[in-house]
PDB file of C-alpha atoms and ligand atoms in Angstrom:
ATOM      1  CA  MET A 262    -101.925 136.541  77.513  1.00 82.00           C
ATOM      2  CA  THR A 263    -100.492 133.005  77.350  1.00 94.00           C
ATOM      3  CA  HIS A 264    -102.255 130.458  75.585  1.00 97.00           C
ATOM      4  CA  LEU A 265    -103.664 127.800  77.961  1.00 98.00           C
ATOM      5  CA  PHE A 266    -102.065 124.921  76.126  1.00 98.00           C
ATOM      6  CA  ALA A 267     -98.666 126.411  76.083  1.00 98.00           C
ATOM      7  CA  VAL A 268     -98.320 126.212  79.898  1.00 97.00           C
ATOM      8  CA  TRP A 269    -100.665 123.016  80.183  1.00 98.00           C
ATOM      9  CA  ASP A 270     -98.103 120.984  82.418  1.00 97.00           C
ATOM     10  CA  ARG A 271     -98.074 123.806  85.099  1.00 96.00           C
ATOM     11  CA  VAL A 272    -101.924 124.228  84.778  1.00 97.00           C
ATOM     12  CA  ALA A 273    -102.404 120.440  85.129  1.00 97.00           C
ATOM     13  CA  ARG A 274    -100.115 120.141  88.197  1.00 96.00           C
ATOM     14  CA  LEU A 275    -102.344 123.139  89.674  1.00 95.00           C
ATOM     15  CA  LEU A 276    -105.743 121.010  88.892  1.00 96.00           C
ATOM     16  CA  ALA A 277    -103.983 117.944  90.434  1.00 95.00           C
ATOM     17  CA  GLY A 278    -103.153 119.573  93.266  1.00 93.00           C
ATOM     18  CA  ALA A 279    -106.522 121.190  94.210  1.00 94.00           C
ATOM     19  CA  GLY A 280    -108.772 119.669  96.845  1.00 92.00           C
ATOM     20  CA  ARG A 281    -111.651 120.686  94.893  1.00 93.00           C
ATOM     21  CA  ILE A 282    -112.322 122.465  91.481  1.00 96.00           C
ATOM     22  CA  LEU A 283    -115.264 125.204  90.931  1.00 97.00           C
ATOM     23  CA  LEU A 284    -115.386 124.739  87.173  1.00 98.00           C
ATOM     24  CA  CYS A 285    -117.235 128.015  85.813  1.00 98.00           C
ATOM     25  CA  LEU A 286    -118.401 128.335  82.288  1.00 98.00           C
ATOM     26  CA  ASP A 287    -120.235 130.611  80.132  1.00 97.00           C
ATOM     27  CA  TYR A 288    -122.785 129.180  77.530  1.00 97.00           C
ATOM     28  CA  ASP A 289    -122.736 131.284  74.323  1.00 95.00           C
ATOM     29  CA  GLY A 290    -119.315 131.453  72.477  1.00 95.00           C
ATOM     30  CA  THR A 291    -117.738 129.337  75.115  1.00 97.00           C
ATOM     31  CA  LEU A 292    -119.821 126.126  75.470  1.00 98.00           C
ATOM     32  CA  SER A 293    -121.946 126.731  72.203  1.00 96.00           C
ATOM     33  CA  PRO A 294    -120.774 128.589  68.972  1.00 94.00           C
ATOM     34  CA  ILE A 295    -122.317 132.140  68.637  1.00 87.00           C
ATOM     35  CA  VAL A 296    -124.908 132.003  65.886  1.00 83.00           C
ATOM     36  CA  ARG A 297    -127.629 134.496  64.200  1.00 77.00           C
ATOM     37  CA  ASP A 298    -130.395 133.334  65.977  1.00 80.00           C
ATOM     38  CA  PRO A 299    -129.670 132.910  69.855  1.00 80.00           C
ATOM     39  CA  ALA A 300    -132.789 130.489  70.102  1.00 85.00           C
ATOM     40  CA  ALA A 301    -130.528 128.180  67.817  1.00 87.00           C
ATOM     41  CA  ALA A 302    -127.627 127.833  70.100  1.00 91.00           C
ATOM     42  CA  ARG A 303    -127.405 124.189  70.865  1.00 94.00           C
ATOM     43  CA  LEU A 304    -125.084 122.320  72.925  1.00 96.00           C
ATOM     44  CA  ALA A 305    -123.064 119.432  71.096  1.00 95.00           C
ATOM     45  CA  GLY A 306    -124.043 116.150  72.524  1.00 96.00           C
ATOM     46  CA  SER A 307    -120.326 115.300  72.662  1.00 96.00           C
ATOM     47  CA  THR A 308    -119.887 118.462  74.901  1.00 97.00           C
ATOM     48  CA  ARG A 309    -122.832 117.763  77.002  1.00 97.00           C
ATOM     49  CA  GLU A 310    -121.166 114.414  77.463  1.00 97.00           C
ATOM     50  CA  LEU A 311    -117.891 115.616  78.750  1.00 97.00           C
ATOM     51  CA  LEU A 312    -119.795 118.181  81.106  1.00 98.00           C
ATOM     52  CA  ARG A 313    -121.629 115.079  82.614  1.00 97.00           C
ATOM     53  CA  ARG A 314    -118.657 113.109  83.211  1.00 96.00           C
ATOM     54  CA  LEU A 315    -116.888 116.280  84.808  1.00 97.00           C
ATOM     55  CA  SER A 316    -119.737 116.992  87.040  1.00 95.00           C
ATOM     56  CA  ALA A 317    -120.278 113.334  88.292  1.00 95.00           C
ATOM     57  CA  SER A 318    -116.847 113.754  89.573  1.00 94.00           C
ATOM     58  CA  GLU A 319    -116.448 114.016  93.243  1.00 91.00           C
ATOM     59  CA  LYS A 320    -113.624 116.779  92.659  1.00 93.00           C
ATOM     60  CA  ILE A 321    -115.695 118.897  90.472  1.00 96.00           C
ATOM     61  CA  THR A 322    -118.554 121.348  90.886  1.00 96.00           C
ATOM     62  CA  LEU A 323    -119.750 122.349  87.480  1.00 98.00           C
ATOM     63  CA  ALA A 324    -121.448 125.795  87.377  1.00 98.00           C
ATOM     64  CA  VAL A 325    -122.838 127.535  83.819  1.00 98.00           C
ATOM     65  CA  ILE A 326    -122.941 131.058  84.101  1.00 98.00           C
ATOM     66  CA  SER A 327    -125.049 133.088  81.336  1.00 96.00           C
ATOM     67  CA  GLY A 328    -126.750 136.401  80.364  1.00 93.00           C
ATOM     68  CA  ARG A 329    -129.639 134.118  79.457  1.00 94.00           C
ATOM     69  CA  GLY A 330    -132.573 133.605  81.808  1.00 96.00           C
ATOM     70  CA  LEU A 331    -132.108 130.660  84.294  1.00 97.00           C
ATOM     71  CA  GLU A 332    -134.402 128.114  82.559  1.00 96.00           C
ATOM     72  CA  ASP A 333    -133.032 128.840  79.312  1.00 96.00           C
ATOM     73  CA  VAL A 334    -129.822 127.788  79.781  1.00 97.00           C
ATOM     74  CA  ARG A 335    -130.654 124.953  82.013  1.00 97.00           C
ATOM     75  CA  GLU A 336    -132.563 123.458  79.301  1.00 97.00           C
ATOM     76  CA  ARG A 337    -129.777 123.905  76.948  1.00 97.00           C
ATOM     77  CA  VAL A 338    -127.218 122.313  79.092  1.00 98.00           C
ATOM     78  CA  GLY A 339    -129.666 119.745  80.398  1.00 97.00           C
ATOM     79  CA  LEU A 340    -127.571 118.241  83.467  1.00 97.00           C
ATOM     80  CA  GLU A 341    -129.601 117.657  86.516  1.00 94.00           C
ATOM     81  CA  ASP A 342    -126.349 118.080  89.180  1.00 94.00           C
ATOM     82  CA  ALA A 343    -124.904 121.598  87.929  1.00 97.00           C
ATOM     83  CA  ILE A 344    -125.384 124.906  89.220  1.00 98.00           C
ATOM     84  CA  TYR A 345    -126.950 127.279  86.778  1.00 98.00           C
ATOM     85  CA  ALA A 346    -126.709 131.091  86.991  1.00 98.00           C
ATOM     86  CA  GLY A 347    -128.918 133.107  84.646  1.00 98.00           C
ATOM     87  CA  ASN A 348    -129.380 136.810  84.007  1.00 97.00           C
ATOM     88  CA  HIS A 349    -125.396 137.148  84.468  1.00 95.00           C
ATOM     89  CA  GLY A 350    -125.995 135.824  88.006  1.00 97.00           C
ATOM     90  CA  LEU A 351    -129.033 137.589  89.417  1.00 98.00           C
ATOM     91  CA  GLU A 352    -130.424 134.061  89.814  1.00 98.00           C
ATOM     92  CA  ILE A 353    -128.559 130.869  90.685  1.00 98.00           C
ATOM     93  CA  ARG A 354    -129.830 127.566  91.609  1.00 98.00           C
ATOM     94  CA  GLY A 355    -128.005 124.260  92.222  1.00 97.00           C
ATOM     95  CA  PRO A 356    -127.830 121.374  94.274  1.00 93.00           C
ATOM     96  CA  ALA A 357    -126.532 123.442  97.404  1.00 89.00           C
ATOM     97  CA  VAL A 358    -127.317 126.816  96.348  1.00 95.00           C
ATOM     98  CA  ASP A 359    -130.442 128.751  95.626  1.00 97.00           C
ATOM     99  CA  TYR A 360    -130.047 132.548  95.171  1.00 98.00           C
ATOM    100  CA  LEU A 361    -132.628 135.315  93.845  1.00 98.00           C
ATOM    101  CA  ASN A 362    -131.104 138.814  93.914  1.00 98.00           C
ATOM    102  CA  PRO A 363    -133.413 141.017  96.137  1.00 97.00           C
ATOM    103  CA  SER A 364    -133.133 143.861  93.744  1.00 96.00           C
ATOM    104  CA  ALA A 365    -134.190 141.588  90.916  1.00 97.00           C
ATOM    105  CA  ARG A 366    -137.044 140.199  93.087  1.00 96.00           C
ATOM    106  CA  ARG A 367    -138.363 143.539  93.737  1.00 95.00           C
ATOM    107  CA  ALA A 368    -138.126 144.674  90.069  1.00 96.00           C
ATOM    108  CA  ARG A 369    -139.972 141.748  89.056  1.00 95.00           C
ATOM    109  CA  PRO A 370    -143.701 143.067  88.780  1.00 95.00           C
ATOM    110  CA  VAL A 371    -142.364 146.114  86.921  1.00 95.00           C
ATOM    111  CA  LEU A 372    -140.512 144.058  84.449  1.00 96.00           C
ATOM    112  CA  ARG A 373    -143.694 142.067  83.969  1.00 96.00           C
ATOM    113  CA  ALA A 374    -145.875 145.279  83.405  1.00 96.00           C
ATOM    114  CA  ALA A 375    -143.405 146.516  81.037  1.00 96.00           C
ATOM    115  CA  VAL A 376    -143.234 143.192  78.945  1.00 96.00           C
ATOM    116  CA  ARG A 377    -147.088 143.716  78.605  1.00 96.00           C
ATOM    117  CA  LYS A 378    -146.933 147.210  77.650  1.00 96.00           C
ATOM    118  CA  LEU A 379    -143.737 146.864  75.211  1.00 97.00           C
ATOM    119  CA  ASP A 380    -145.620 143.982  73.593  1.00 96.00           C
ATOM    120  CA  ARG A 381    -148.618 145.948  72.743  1.00 96.00           C
ATOM    121  CA  GLU A 382    -147.004 149.322  71.828  1.00 95.00           C
ATOM    122  CA  LEU A 383    -144.033 147.526  69.466  1.00 97.00           C
ATOM    123  CA  ALA A 384    -146.670 145.695  67.646  1.00 96.00           C
ATOM    124  CA  ALA A 385    -146.825 148.519  65.171  1.00 95.00           C
ATOM    125  CA  PHE A 386    -143.447 148.049  64.381  1.00 97.00           C
ATOM    126  CA  PRO A 387    -142.707 144.816  62.323  1.00 96.00           C
ATOM    127  CA  GLY A 388    -139.616 143.266  63.435  1.00 95.00           C
ATOM    128  CA  ALA A 389    -139.274 144.470  66.708  1.00 96.00           C
ATOM    129  CA  GLN A 390    -138.698 141.797  69.366  1.00 94.00           C
ATOM    130  CA  VAL A 391    -139.188 141.828  73.161  1.00 95.00           C
ATOM    131  CA  GLU A 392    -136.875 139.278  74.594  1.00 93.00           C
ATOM    132  CA  ASP A 393    -138.247 138.043  77.915  1.00 94.00           C
ATOM    133  CA  LYS A 394    -135.626 136.624  80.359  1.00 94.00           C
ATOM    134  CA  GLY A 395    -137.619 136.922  83.533  1.00 95.00           C
ATOM    135  CA  LEU A 396    -135.733 139.077  85.520  1.00 97.00           C
ATOM    136  CA  THR A 397    -134.316 141.272  82.595  1.00 96.00           C
ATOM    137  CA  LEU A 398    -135.745 141.981  79.470  1.00 96.00           C
ATOM    138  CA  SER A 399    -134.357 143.083  75.962  1.00 93.00           C
ATOM    139  CA  VAL A 400    -136.087 144.823  73.065  1.00 95.00           C
ATOM    140  CA  HIS A 401    -134.090 143.962  69.790  1.00 93.00           C
ATOM    141  CA  TYR A 402    -134.959 146.391  66.570  1.00 94.00           C
ATOM    142  CA  ARG A 403    -132.248 145.158  64.309  1.00 92.00           C
ATOM    143  CA  ARG A 404    -134.961 143.682  62.198  1.00 93.00           C
ATOM    144  CA  VAL A 405    -137.069 146.716  62.016  1.00 96.00           C
ATOM    145  CA  ARG A 406    -137.006 148.657  58.862  1.00 96.00           C
ATOM    146  CA  PRO A 407    -134.212 151.434  59.473  1.00 97.00           C
ATOM    147  CA  PRO A 408    -136.597 154.537  59.326  1.00 97.00           C
ATOM    148  CA  ASP A 409    -138.703 153.002  62.327  1.00 97.00           C
ATOM    149  CA  ARG A 410    -135.805 152.152  64.505  1.00 97.00           C
ATOM    150  CA  GLU A 411    -135.603 155.349  66.032  1.00 97.00           C
ATOM    151  CA  PRO A 412    -139.196 155.638  66.586  1.00 97.00           C
ATOM    152  CA  VAL A 413    -138.814 152.178  68.208  1.00 97.00           C
ATOM    153  CA  ARG A 414    -136.194 153.502  70.680  1.00 97.00           C
ATOM    154  CA  ARG A 415    -138.103 156.474  71.804  1.00 97.00           C
ATOM    155  CA  ALA A 416    -141.113 154.453  72.458  1.00 97.00           C
ATOM    156  CA  VAL A 417    -139.283 152.196  74.589  1.00 97.00           C
ATOM    157  CA  PHE A 418    -137.673 155.091  76.622  1.00 97.00           C
ATOM    158  CA  ARG A 419    -141.307 156.828  76.769  1.00 97.00           C
ATOM    159  CA  LEU A 420    -142.402 153.507  78.162  1.00 96.00           C
ATOM    160  CA  ILE A 421    -140.085 152.711  80.588  1.00 96.00           C
ATOM    161  CA  ALA A 422    -139.347 156.514  81.622  1.00 96.00           C
ATOM    162  CA  PRO A 423    -141.926 156.448  84.800  1.00 96.00           C
ATOM    163  CA  ALA A 424    -140.045 153.280  86.347  1.00 95.00           C
ATOM    164  CA  ARG A 425    -136.647 154.573  85.524  1.00 95.00           C
ATOM    165  CA  SER A 426    -137.249 157.940  87.161  1.00 95.00           C
ATOM    166  CA  ARG A 427    -138.075 156.211  90.373  1.00 95.00           C
ATOM    167  CA  ARG A 428    -135.142 154.022  89.842  1.00 94.00           C
ATOM    168  CA  ALA A 429    -137.192 150.714  89.912  1.00 94.00           C
ATOM    169  CA  VAL A 430    -135.020 149.549  86.765  1.00 96.00           C
ATOM    170  CA  ARG A 431    -131.837 150.493  84.913  1.00 94.00           C
ATOM    171  CA  VAL A 432    -131.725 150.754  81.035  1.00 95.00           C
ATOM    172  CA  GLY A 433    -128.685 149.795  78.955  1.00 91.00           C
ATOM    173  CA  GLU A 434    -128.213 150.028  75.270  1.00 90.00           C
ATOM    174  CA  GLY A 435    -126.248 147.834  72.804  1.00 85.00           C
ATOM    175  CA  LYS A 436    -125.784 147.296  69.199  1.00 84.00           C
ATOM    176  CA  MET A 437    -129.592 147.535  68.220  1.00 90.00           C
ATOM    177  CA  VAL A 438    -130.622 146.452  71.600  1.00 91.00           C
ATOM    178  CA  ILE A 439    -132.166 148.251  74.689  1.00 95.00           C
ATOM    179  CA  GLU A 440    -131.775 146.021  77.728  1.00 93.00           C
ATOM    180  CA  ILE A 441    -134.165 146.595  81.172  1.00 96.00           C
ATOM    181  CA  ARG A 442    -132.509 145.272  84.292  1.00 95.00           C
ATOM    182  CA  PRO A 443    -133.292 145.676  88.062  1.00 97.00           C
ATOM    183  CA  PRO A 444    -131.267 148.612  89.594  1.00 96.00           C
ATOM    184  CA  THR A 445    -128.216 146.612  90.895  1.00 96.00           C
ATOM    185  CA  PRO A 446    -124.619 146.349  89.988  1.00 95.00           C
ATOM    186  CA  TRP A 447    -124.565 142.630  90.660  1.00 96.00           C
ATOM    187  CA  ASN A 448    -122.636 140.804  88.017  1.00 96.00           C
ATOM    188  CA  LYS A 449    -121.135 137.485  87.166  1.00 97.00           C
ATOM    189  CA  GLY A 450    -118.170 138.658  89.485  1.00 98.00           C
ATOM    190  CA  ASN A 451    -120.453 138.546  92.408  1.00 98.00           C
ATOM    191  CA  ALA A 452    -122.042 135.500  91.389  1.00 98.00           C
ATOM    192  CA  VAL A 453    -118.790 133.488  91.325  1.00 98.00           C
ATOM    193  CA  ASN A 454    -117.813 134.836  94.673  1.00 97.00           C
ATOM    194  CA  LEU A 455    -121.198 133.700  95.821  1.00 97.00           C
ATOM    195  CA  LEU A 456    -120.437 130.175  94.599  1.00 97.00           C
ATOM    196  CA  ARG A 457    -116.787 130.146  95.599  1.00 96.00           C
ATOM    197  CA  ARG A 458    -118.120 130.974  99.558  1.00 94.00           C
ATOM    198  CA  THR A 459    -120.734 128.205  99.052  1.00 93.00           C
ATOM    199  CA  GLU A 460    -118.272 125.790  97.918  1.00 92.00           C
ATOM    200  CA  ALA A 461    -115.529 126.784 100.555  1.00 89.00           C
ATOM    201  CA  ARG A 462    -118.156 125.977 103.238  1.00 87.00           C
ATOM    202  CA  ARG A 463    -118.450 122.523 102.161  1.00 79.00           C
ATOM    203  CA  ASN A 464    -114.979 121.868 101.398  1.00 74.00           C
ATOM    204  CA  PRO A 465    -112.542 124.689 102.691  1.00 73.00           C
ATOM    205  CA  GLU A 466    -109.338 122.682 101.841  1.00 79.00           C
ATOM    206  CA  GLY A 467    -107.647 123.708  98.394  1.00 89.00           C
ATOM    207  CA  LEU A 468    -110.486 125.325  96.428  1.00 94.00           C
ATOM    208  CA  LEU A 469    -109.319 126.113  92.913  1.00 96.00           C
ATOM    209  CA  ALA A 470    -111.878 128.364  90.750  1.00 97.00           C
ATOM    210  CA  VAL A 471    -111.612 127.914  86.979  1.00 98.00           C
ATOM    211  CA  TYR A 472    -113.468 130.275  84.702  1.00 98.00           C
ATOM    212  CA  ALA A 473    -113.940 130.410  81.019  1.00 98.00           C
ATOM    213  CA  GLY A 474    -115.715 132.921  79.157  1.00 97.00           C
ATOM    214  CA  ASP A 475    -116.019 134.856  75.893  1.00 95.00           C
ATOM    215  CA  ASP A 476    -118.012 138.037  76.899  1.00 91.00           C
ATOM    216  CA  ARG A 477    -117.291 141.300  78.003  1.00 90.00           C
ATOM    217  CA  THR A 478    -119.452 140.497  80.878  1.00 92.00           C
ATOM    218  CA  ASP A 479    -117.230 137.778  81.846  1.00 96.00           C
ATOM    219  CA  GLU A 480    -114.449 140.352  82.619  1.00 96.00           C
ATOM    220  CA  ASP A 481    -116.191 141.043  86.081  1.00 96.00           C
ATOM    221  CA  ALA A 482    -115.648 137.286  86.951  1.00 98.00           C
ATOM    222  CA  PHE A 483    -111.950 137.394  85.761  1.00 98.00           C
ATOM    223  CA  ARG A 484    -111.513 140.535  88.098  1.00 97.00           C
ATOM    224  CA  ALA A 485    -113.248 138.736  91.042  1.00 97.00           C
ATOM    225  CA  LEU A 486    -111.030 135.625  90.844  1.00 97.00           C
ATOM    226  CA  GLY A 487    -107.863 137.670  90.405  1.00 88.00           C
ATOM    227  CA  LYS A 488    -104.358 135.957  89.832  1.00 90.00           C
ATOM    228  CA  GLU A 489    -104.638 133.026  91.990  1.00 90.00           C
ATOM    229  CA  GLU A 490    -107.023 131.184  90.170  1.00 96.00           C
ATOM    230  CA  ILE A 491    -107.237 129.693  86.368  1.00 98.00           C
ATOM    231  CA  THR A 492    -109.097 132.424  84.333  1.00 98.00           C
ATOM    232  CA  ILE A 493    -109.686 131.894  80.619  1.00 98.00           C
ATOM    233  CA  LYS A 494    -110.646 134.141  77.933  1.00 97.00           C
ATOM    234  CA  VAL A 495    -112.259 132.742  74.852  1.00 97.00           C
ATOM    235  CA  GLY A 496    -111.346 134.634  71.926  1.00 94.00           C
ATOM    236  CA  SER A 497    -108.622 135.876  69.598  1.00 91.00           C
ATOM    237  CA  PRO A 498    -105.081 136.646  70.740  1.00 89.00           C
ATOM    238  CA  GLY A 499    -105.437 140.447  70.256  1.00 85.00           C
ATOM    239  CA  SER A 500    -108.592 140.657  72.566  1.00 84.00           C
ATOM    240  CA  LYS A 501    -108.201 142.792  75.816  1.00 89.00           C
ATOM    241  CA  THR A 502    -108.811 140.835  78.942  1.00 95.00           C
ATOM    242  CA  LEU A 503    -108.212 140.532  82.486  1.00 96.00           C
ATOM    243  CA  ALA A 504    -107.949 136.842  82.104  1.00 97.00           C
ATOM    244  CA  ARG A 505    -104.658 134.952  82.819  1.00 96.00           C
ATOM    245  CA  TYR A 506    -105.055 132.414  79.865  1.00 97.00           C
ATOM    246  CA  ARG A 507    -106.674 132.052  76.596  1.00 97.00           C
ATOM    247  CA  LEU A 508    -108.517 129.476  74.562  1.00 98.00           C
ATOM    248  CA  SER A 509    -109.125 130.494  70.843  1.00 97.00           C
ATOM    249  CA  GLY A 510    -112.748 129.110  70.735  1.00 96.00           C
ATOM    250  CA  VAL A 511    -115.415 126.591  71.574  1.00 97.00           C
ATOM    251  CA  GLY A 512    -113.366 123.635  70.047  1.00 97.00           C
ATOM    252  CA  GLU A 513    -110.484 124.420  72.188  1.00 98.00           C
ATOM    253  CA  VAL A 514    -112.826 124.769  75.271  1.00 98.00           C
ATOM    254  CA  ARG A 515    -114.195 121.219  74.451  1.00 98.00           C
ATOM    255  CA  GLU A 516    -110.373 120.021  74.191  1.00 98.00           C
ATOM    256  CA  PHE A 517    -109.618 121.835  77.481  1.00 98.00           C
ATOM    257  CA  LEU A 518    -112.781 119.779  79.052  1.00 98.00           C
ATOM    258  CA  ARG A 519    -111.569 116.675  77.530  1.00 97.00           C
ATOM    259  CA  ARG A 520    -107.962 117.251  79.391  1.00 97.00           C
ATOM    260  CA  LEU A 521    -109.609 117.911  82.658  1.00 94.00           C
ATOM    261  CA  LYS A 522    -111.354 114.552  82.585  1.00 77.00           C
ATOM    262  CA  PRO A 523    -110.654 113.078  85.885  1.00 66.00           C
TER     263      PRO A 523
HETATM  264 MG1   MG B1889    -120.306 134.332  75.925  1.00 56.56          MG
END
């Protein structure tokens, strides 16, 4: 995988030749450094200023695509005219797009009820945290004392079992976290394709997509975009990815945005 700045002249020519650029950026680990408490992941003022200038350009459509809830990421970035995709693209809103995944819409009452039940049930376990992202929810149990972690897991699976068995929700597990989602395979790749179609309708000539992200979930977007577009994995040289280029971290992403400046 090539470092983006090692081939910058070639990439710069591609960008200059494009009729329109759809600039898609992940938030955590891409625009904002990863921090222990996700609530504290702020956008640097200088990064916001760079994004503001880019999105004001006639040639660039800016989209921030995150696993966070849409309102959460919108508040953190704070730019009026950008597109925001929350919950890995289940909800997308911007000046020319308003999308809510139908499966996510149907699952909403089930998730609302689950949040209430989980809050009540898990109150007995100090440190258990129910994170309500609107269309999805996560139960974190890293801060629960070790002997109580397995009981917490069991309580969550028991509570969600009826909804799960009638396929009203999907359940996934990560490190000390259980994620409860609508039963749809819709991902960041689908979100990017939807944005490309929207952009192509407005401006069919020479649309070039750029996507930068550091997460496993960004791989879906890299796959969707393929070799013709500019896909950038944010991370160390060893990291396995479908992206064509690499940047080492948030600092280099900022440098990239500086270079993009119209
Ligand atoms: Mg990320």
